Tab-separated table of N, CA and C in Angstrom:
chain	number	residue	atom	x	y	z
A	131	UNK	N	72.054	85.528	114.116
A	131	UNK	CA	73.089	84.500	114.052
A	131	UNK	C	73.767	84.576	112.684
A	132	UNK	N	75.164	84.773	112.395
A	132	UNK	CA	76.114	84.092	111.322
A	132	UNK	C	75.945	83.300	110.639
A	133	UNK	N	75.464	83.693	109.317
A	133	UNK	CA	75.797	82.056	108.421
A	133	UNK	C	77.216	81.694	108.130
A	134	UNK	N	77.285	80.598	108.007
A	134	UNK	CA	78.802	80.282	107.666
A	134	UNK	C	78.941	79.467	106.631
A	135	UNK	N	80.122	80.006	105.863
A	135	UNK	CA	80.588	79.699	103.948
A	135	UNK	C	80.278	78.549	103.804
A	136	UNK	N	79.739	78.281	102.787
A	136	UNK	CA	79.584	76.619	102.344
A	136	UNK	C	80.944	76.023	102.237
A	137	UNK	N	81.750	76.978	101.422
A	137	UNK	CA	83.169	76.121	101.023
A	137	UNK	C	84.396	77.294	101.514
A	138	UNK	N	85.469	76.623	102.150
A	138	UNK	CA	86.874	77.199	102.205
A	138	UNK	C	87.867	77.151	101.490
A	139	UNK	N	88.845	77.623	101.466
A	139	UNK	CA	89.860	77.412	100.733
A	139	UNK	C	90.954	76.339	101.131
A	140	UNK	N	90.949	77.024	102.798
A	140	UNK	CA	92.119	76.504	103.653
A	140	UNK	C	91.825	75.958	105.023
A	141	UNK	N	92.856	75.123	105.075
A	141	UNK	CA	92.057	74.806	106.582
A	141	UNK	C	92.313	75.999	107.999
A	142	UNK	N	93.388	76.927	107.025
A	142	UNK	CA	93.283	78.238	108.614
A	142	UNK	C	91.640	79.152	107.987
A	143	UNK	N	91.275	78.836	107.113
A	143	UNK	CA	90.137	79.812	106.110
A	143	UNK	C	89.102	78.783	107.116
A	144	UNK	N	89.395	77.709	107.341
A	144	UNK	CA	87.862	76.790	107.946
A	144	UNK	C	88.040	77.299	109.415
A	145	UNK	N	89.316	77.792	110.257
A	145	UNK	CA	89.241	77.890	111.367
A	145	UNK	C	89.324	79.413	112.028
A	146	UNK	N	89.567	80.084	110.543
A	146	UNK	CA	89.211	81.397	110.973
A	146	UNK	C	87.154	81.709	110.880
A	147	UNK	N	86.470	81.127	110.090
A	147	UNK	CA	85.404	80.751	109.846
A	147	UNK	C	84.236	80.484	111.058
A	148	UNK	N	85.276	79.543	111.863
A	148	UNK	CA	84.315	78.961	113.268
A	148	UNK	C	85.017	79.570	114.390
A	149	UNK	N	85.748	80.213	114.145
A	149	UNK	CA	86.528	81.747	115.263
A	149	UNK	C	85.408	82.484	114.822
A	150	UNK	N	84.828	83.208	114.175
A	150	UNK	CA	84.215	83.976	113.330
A	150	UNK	C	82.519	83.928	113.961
A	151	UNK	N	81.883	82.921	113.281
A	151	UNK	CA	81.137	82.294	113.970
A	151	UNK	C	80.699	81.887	115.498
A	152	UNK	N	82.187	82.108	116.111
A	152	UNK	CA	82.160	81.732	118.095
A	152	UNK	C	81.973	83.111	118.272
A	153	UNK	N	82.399	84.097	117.821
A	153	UNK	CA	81.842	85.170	118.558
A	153	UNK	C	83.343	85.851	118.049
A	154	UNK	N	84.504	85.711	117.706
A	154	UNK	CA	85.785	86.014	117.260
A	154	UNK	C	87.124	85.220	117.917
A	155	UNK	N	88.263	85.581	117.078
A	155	UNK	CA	89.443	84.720	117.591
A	155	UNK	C	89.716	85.294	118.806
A	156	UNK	N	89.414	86.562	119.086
A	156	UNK	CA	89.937	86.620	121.277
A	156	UNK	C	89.177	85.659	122.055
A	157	UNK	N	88.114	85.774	121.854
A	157	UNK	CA	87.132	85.002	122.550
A	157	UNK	C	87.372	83.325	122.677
A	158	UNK	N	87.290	82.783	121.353
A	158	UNK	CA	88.112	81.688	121.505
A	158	UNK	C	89.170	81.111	121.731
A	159	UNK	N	90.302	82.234	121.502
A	159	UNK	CA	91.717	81.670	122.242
A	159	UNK	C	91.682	81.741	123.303
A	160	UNK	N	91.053	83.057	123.889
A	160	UNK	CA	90.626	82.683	125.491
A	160	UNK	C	90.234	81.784	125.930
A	161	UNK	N	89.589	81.371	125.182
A	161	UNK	CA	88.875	80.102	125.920
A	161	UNK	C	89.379	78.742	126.057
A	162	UNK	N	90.416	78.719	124.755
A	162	UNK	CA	91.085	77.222	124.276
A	162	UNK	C	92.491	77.521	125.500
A	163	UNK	N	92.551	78.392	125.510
A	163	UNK	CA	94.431	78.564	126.700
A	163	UNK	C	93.723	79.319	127.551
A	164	UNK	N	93.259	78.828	128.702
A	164	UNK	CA	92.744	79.693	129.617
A	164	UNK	C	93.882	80.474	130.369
A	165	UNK	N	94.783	79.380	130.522
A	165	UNK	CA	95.873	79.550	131.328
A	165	UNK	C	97.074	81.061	130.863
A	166	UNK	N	96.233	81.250	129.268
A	166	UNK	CA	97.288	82.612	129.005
A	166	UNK	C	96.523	83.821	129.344
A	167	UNK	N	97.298	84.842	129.206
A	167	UNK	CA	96.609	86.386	129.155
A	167	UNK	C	95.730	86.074	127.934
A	168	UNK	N	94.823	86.827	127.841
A	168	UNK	CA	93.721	86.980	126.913
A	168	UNK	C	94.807	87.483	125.335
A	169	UNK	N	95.539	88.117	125.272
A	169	UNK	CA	96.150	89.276	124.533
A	169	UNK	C	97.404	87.970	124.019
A	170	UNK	N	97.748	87.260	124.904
A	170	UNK	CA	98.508	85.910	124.323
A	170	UNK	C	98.102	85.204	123.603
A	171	UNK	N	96.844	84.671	124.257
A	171	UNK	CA	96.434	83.379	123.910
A	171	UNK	C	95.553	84.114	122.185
A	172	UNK	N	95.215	85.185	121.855
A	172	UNK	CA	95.065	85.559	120.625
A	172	UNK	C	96.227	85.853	119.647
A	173	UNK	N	97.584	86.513	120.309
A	173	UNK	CA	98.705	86.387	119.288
A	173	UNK	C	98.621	85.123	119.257
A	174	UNK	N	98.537	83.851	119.953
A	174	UNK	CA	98.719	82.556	119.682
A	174	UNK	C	98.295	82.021	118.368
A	175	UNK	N	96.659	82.349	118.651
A	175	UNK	CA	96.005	81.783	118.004
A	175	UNK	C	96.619	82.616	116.371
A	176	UNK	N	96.538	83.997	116.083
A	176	UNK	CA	96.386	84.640	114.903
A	176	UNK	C	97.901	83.703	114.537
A	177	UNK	N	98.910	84.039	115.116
A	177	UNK	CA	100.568	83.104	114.653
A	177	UNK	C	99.813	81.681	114.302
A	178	UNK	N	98.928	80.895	114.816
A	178	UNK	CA	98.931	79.541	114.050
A	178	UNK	C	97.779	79.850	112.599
A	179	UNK	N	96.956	80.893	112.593
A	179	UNK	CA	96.334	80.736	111.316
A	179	UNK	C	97.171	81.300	109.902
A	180	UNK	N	98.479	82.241	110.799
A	180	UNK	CA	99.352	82.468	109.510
A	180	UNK	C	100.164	81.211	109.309
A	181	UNK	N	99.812	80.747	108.102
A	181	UNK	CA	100.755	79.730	107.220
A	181	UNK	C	102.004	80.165	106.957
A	182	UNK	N	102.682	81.165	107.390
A	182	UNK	CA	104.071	81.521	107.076
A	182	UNK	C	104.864	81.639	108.542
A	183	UNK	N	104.299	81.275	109.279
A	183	UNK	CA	104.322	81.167	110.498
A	183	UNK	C	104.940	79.983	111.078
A	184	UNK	N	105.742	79.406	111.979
A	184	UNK	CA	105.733	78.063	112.379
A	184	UNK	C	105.357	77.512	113.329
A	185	UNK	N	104.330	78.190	113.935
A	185	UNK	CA	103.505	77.750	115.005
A	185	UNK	C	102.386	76.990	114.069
A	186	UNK	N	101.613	76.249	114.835
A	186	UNK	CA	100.950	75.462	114.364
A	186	UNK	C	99.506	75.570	115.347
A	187	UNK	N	98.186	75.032	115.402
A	187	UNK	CA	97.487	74.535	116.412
A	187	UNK	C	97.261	72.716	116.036
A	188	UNK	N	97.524	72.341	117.743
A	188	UNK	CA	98.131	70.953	117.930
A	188	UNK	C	96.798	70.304	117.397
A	189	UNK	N	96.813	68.767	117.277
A	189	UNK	CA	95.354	68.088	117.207
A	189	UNK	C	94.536	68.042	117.912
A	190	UNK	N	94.830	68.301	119.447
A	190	UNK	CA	93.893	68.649	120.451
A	190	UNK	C	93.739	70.184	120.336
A	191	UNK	N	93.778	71.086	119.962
A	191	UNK	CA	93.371	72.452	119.777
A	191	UNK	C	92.355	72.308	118.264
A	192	UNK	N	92.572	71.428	117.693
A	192	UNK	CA	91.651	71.202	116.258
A	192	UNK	C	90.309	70.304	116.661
A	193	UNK	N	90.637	69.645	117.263
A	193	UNK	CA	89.270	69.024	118.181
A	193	UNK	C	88.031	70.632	119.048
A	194	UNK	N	89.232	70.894	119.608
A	194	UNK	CA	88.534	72.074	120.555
A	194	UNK	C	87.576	72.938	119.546
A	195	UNK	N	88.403	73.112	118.646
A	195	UNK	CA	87.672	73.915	117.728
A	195	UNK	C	86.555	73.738	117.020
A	196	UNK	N	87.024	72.138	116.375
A	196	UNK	CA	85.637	71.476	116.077
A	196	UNK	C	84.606	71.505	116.658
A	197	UNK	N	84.801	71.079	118.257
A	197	UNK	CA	83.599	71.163	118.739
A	197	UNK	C	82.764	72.810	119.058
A	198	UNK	N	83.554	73.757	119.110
A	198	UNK	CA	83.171	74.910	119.490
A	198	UNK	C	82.298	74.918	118.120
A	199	UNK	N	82.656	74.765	117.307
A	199	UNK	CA	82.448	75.184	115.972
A	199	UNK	C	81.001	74.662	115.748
A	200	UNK	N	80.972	73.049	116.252
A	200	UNK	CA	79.639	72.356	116.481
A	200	UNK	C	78.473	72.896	117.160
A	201	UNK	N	79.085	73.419	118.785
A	201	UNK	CA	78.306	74.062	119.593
A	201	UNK	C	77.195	75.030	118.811
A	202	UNK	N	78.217	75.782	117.787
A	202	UNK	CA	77.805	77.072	117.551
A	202	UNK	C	77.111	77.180	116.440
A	203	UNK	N	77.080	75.884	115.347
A	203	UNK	CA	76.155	75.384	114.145
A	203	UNK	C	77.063	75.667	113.035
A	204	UNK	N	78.287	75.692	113.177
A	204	UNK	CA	79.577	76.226	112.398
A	204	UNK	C	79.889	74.925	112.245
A	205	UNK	N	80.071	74.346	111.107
A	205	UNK	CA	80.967	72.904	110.593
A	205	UNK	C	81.917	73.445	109.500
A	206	UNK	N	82.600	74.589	109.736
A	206	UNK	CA	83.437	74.621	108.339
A	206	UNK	C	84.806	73.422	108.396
A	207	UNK	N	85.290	73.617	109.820
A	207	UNK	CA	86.316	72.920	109.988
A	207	UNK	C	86.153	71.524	109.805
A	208	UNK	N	85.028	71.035	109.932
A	208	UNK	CA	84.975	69.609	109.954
A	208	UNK	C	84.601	69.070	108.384
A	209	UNK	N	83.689	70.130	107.552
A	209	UNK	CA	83.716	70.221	106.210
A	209	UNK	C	84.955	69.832	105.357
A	210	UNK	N	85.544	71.212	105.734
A	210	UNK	CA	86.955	71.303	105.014
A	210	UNK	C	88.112	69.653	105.516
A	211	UNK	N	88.194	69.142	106.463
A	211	UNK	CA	89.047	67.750	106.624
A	211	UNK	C	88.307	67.098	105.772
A	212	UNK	N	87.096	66.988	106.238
A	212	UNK	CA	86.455	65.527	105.453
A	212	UNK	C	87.055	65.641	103.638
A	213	UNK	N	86.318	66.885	103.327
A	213	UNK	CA	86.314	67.083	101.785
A	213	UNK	C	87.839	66.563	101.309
A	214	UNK	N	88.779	67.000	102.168
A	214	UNK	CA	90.142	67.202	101.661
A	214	UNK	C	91.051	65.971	101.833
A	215	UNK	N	90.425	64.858	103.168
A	215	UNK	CA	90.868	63.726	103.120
A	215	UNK	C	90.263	62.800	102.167
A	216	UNK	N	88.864	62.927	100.980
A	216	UNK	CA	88.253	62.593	100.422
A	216	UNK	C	87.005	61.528	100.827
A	217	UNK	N	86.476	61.947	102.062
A	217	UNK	CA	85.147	61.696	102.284
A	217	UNK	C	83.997	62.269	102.184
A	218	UNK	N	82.758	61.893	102.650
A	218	UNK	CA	81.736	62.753	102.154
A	218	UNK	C	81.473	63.686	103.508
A	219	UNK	N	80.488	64.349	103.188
A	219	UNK	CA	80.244	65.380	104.069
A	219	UNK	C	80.230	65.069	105.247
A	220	UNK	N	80.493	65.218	106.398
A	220	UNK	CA	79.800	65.066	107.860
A	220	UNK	C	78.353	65.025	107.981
A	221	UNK	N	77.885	64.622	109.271
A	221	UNK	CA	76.162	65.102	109.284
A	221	UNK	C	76.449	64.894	110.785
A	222	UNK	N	76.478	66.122	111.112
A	222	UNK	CA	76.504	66.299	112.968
A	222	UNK	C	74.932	65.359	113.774
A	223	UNK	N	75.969	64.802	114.805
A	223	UNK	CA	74.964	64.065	115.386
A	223	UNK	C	74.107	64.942	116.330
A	224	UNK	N	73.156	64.907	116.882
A	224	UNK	CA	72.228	65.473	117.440
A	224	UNK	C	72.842	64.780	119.097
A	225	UNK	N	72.458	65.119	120.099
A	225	UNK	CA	72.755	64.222	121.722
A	225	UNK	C	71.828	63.397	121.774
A	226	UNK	N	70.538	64.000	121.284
A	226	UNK	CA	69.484	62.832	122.115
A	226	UNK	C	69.721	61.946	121.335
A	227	UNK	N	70.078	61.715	119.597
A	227	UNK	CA	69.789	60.637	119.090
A	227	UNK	C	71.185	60.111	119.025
A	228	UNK	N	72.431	60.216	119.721
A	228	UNK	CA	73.472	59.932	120.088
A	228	UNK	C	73.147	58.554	121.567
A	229	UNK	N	71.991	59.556	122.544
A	229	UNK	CA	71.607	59.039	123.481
A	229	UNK	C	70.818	57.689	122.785
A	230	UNK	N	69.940	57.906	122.229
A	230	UNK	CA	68.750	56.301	121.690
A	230	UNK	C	69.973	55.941	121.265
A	231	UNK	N	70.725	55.509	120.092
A	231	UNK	CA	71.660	55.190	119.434
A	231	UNK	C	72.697	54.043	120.634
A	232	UNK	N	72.969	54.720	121.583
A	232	UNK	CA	73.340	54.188	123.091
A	232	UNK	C	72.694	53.164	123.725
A	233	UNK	N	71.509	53.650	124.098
A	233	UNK	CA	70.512	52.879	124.034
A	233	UNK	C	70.003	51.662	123.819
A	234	UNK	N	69.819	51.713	122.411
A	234	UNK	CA	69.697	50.106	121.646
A	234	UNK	C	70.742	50.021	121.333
A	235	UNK	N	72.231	50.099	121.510
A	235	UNK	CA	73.333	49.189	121.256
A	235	UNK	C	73.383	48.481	122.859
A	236	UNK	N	73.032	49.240	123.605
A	236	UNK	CA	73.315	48.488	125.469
A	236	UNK	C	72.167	47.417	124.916
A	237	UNK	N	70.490	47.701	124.325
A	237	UNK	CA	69.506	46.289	124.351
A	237	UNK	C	70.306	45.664	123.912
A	238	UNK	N	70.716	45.445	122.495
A	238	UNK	CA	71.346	44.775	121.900
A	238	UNK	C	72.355	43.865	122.673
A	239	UNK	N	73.459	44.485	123.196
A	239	UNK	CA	74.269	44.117	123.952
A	239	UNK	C	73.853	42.879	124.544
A	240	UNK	N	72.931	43.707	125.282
A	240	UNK	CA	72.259	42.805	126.789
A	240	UNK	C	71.774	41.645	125.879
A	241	UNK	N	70.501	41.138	124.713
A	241	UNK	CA	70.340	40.258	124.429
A	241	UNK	C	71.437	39.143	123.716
A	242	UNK	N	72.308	39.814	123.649
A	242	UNK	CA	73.604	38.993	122.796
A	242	UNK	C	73.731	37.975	123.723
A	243	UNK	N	74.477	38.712	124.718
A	243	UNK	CA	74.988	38.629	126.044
A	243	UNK	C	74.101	37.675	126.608
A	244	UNK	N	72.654	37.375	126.970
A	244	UNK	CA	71.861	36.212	127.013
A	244	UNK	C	71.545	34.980	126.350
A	245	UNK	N	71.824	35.379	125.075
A	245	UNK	CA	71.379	34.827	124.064
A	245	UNK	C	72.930	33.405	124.294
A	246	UNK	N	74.350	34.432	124.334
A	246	UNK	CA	75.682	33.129	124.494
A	246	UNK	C	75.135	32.924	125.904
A	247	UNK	N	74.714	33.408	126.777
A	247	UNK	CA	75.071	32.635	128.349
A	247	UNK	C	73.927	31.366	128.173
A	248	UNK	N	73.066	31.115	127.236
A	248	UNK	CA	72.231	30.266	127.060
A	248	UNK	C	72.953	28.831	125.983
A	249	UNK	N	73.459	29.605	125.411
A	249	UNK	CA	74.279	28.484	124.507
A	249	UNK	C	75.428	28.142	125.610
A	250	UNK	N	75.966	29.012	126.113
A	250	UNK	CA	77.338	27.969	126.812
A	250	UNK	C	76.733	27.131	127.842
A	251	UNK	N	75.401	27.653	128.036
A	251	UNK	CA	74.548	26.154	129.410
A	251	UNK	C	74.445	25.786	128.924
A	252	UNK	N	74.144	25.292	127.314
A	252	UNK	CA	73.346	24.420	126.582
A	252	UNK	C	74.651	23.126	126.382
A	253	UNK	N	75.846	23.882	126.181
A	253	UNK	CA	76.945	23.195	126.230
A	253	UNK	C	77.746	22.884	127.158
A	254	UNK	N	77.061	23.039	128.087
A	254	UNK	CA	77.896	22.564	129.501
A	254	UNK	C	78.467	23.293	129.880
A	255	UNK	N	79.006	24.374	129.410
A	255	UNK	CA	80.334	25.389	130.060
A	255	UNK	C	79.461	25.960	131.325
A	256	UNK	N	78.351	25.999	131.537
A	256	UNK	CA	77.716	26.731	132.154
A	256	UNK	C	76.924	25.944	133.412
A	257	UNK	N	76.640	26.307	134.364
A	257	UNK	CA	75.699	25.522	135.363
A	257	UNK	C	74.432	26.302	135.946
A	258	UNK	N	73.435	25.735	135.376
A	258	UNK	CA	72.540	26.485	135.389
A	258	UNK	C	71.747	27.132	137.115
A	259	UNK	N	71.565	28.562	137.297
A	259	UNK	CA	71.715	28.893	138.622
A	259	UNK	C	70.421	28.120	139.511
């Protein structure tokens, strides 16, 4: 497996990085424009990492990437925004503890949620079943 740079320069340097990391930019433009020829959807992609270029990749193609990038244990792209909008690092969430996290916000929920349907009987709004 690829290690990938602690630090970038640029944000096409963070997304050539987790192209890099996916296995290369054909592979992933393929994958992000299914709908083009393989041989397109990579001029695509290489025209948006040149900065002299005026193609761009949209905010939903920067998501895509992110997450590929996640899939693959690659965070340059998500590195490089944070650092540059001036926050601190990311710390990728894991699923399962995304899942608990879910979890006890639904307990939570649910006891809130009991806790007022007991006060509004207590105050009359309510008729007790």
């Amino acid at each position: 497996m690829e290690t990938p740079s602690l630090f970038v320069e640029s944000i096409e340097e963070a997304i050539a990085e987790v192209a890099r990391i996916c296995g290369g930019r054909k592979g992933l433009a393929a994958t992000m424009w299914p709908s083009l020829p393989v041989r397109e959807a990579h001029n695509r992609f290489d025209a948006c990492l040149n900065p002299e270029r005026r193609e761009q990749f949209h905010p939903n193609d920067l998501l895509f990437i992110a997450r590929a990038g996640r899939e693959a244990g690659c965070h340059s792209l998500m590195l490089f925004l944070a650092r540059e909008a001036g926050y601190t690092d990311p710390q990728p969430m894991e699923p399962e503890d995304e899942r608990a996290k879910l979890q006890r916000e639904f307990v939570q929920a649910q006891k809130a949620m009991t806790q007022l349907a007991a006060r509004m009987e207590r105050a009359g709004m309510l008729r007790a079943a």
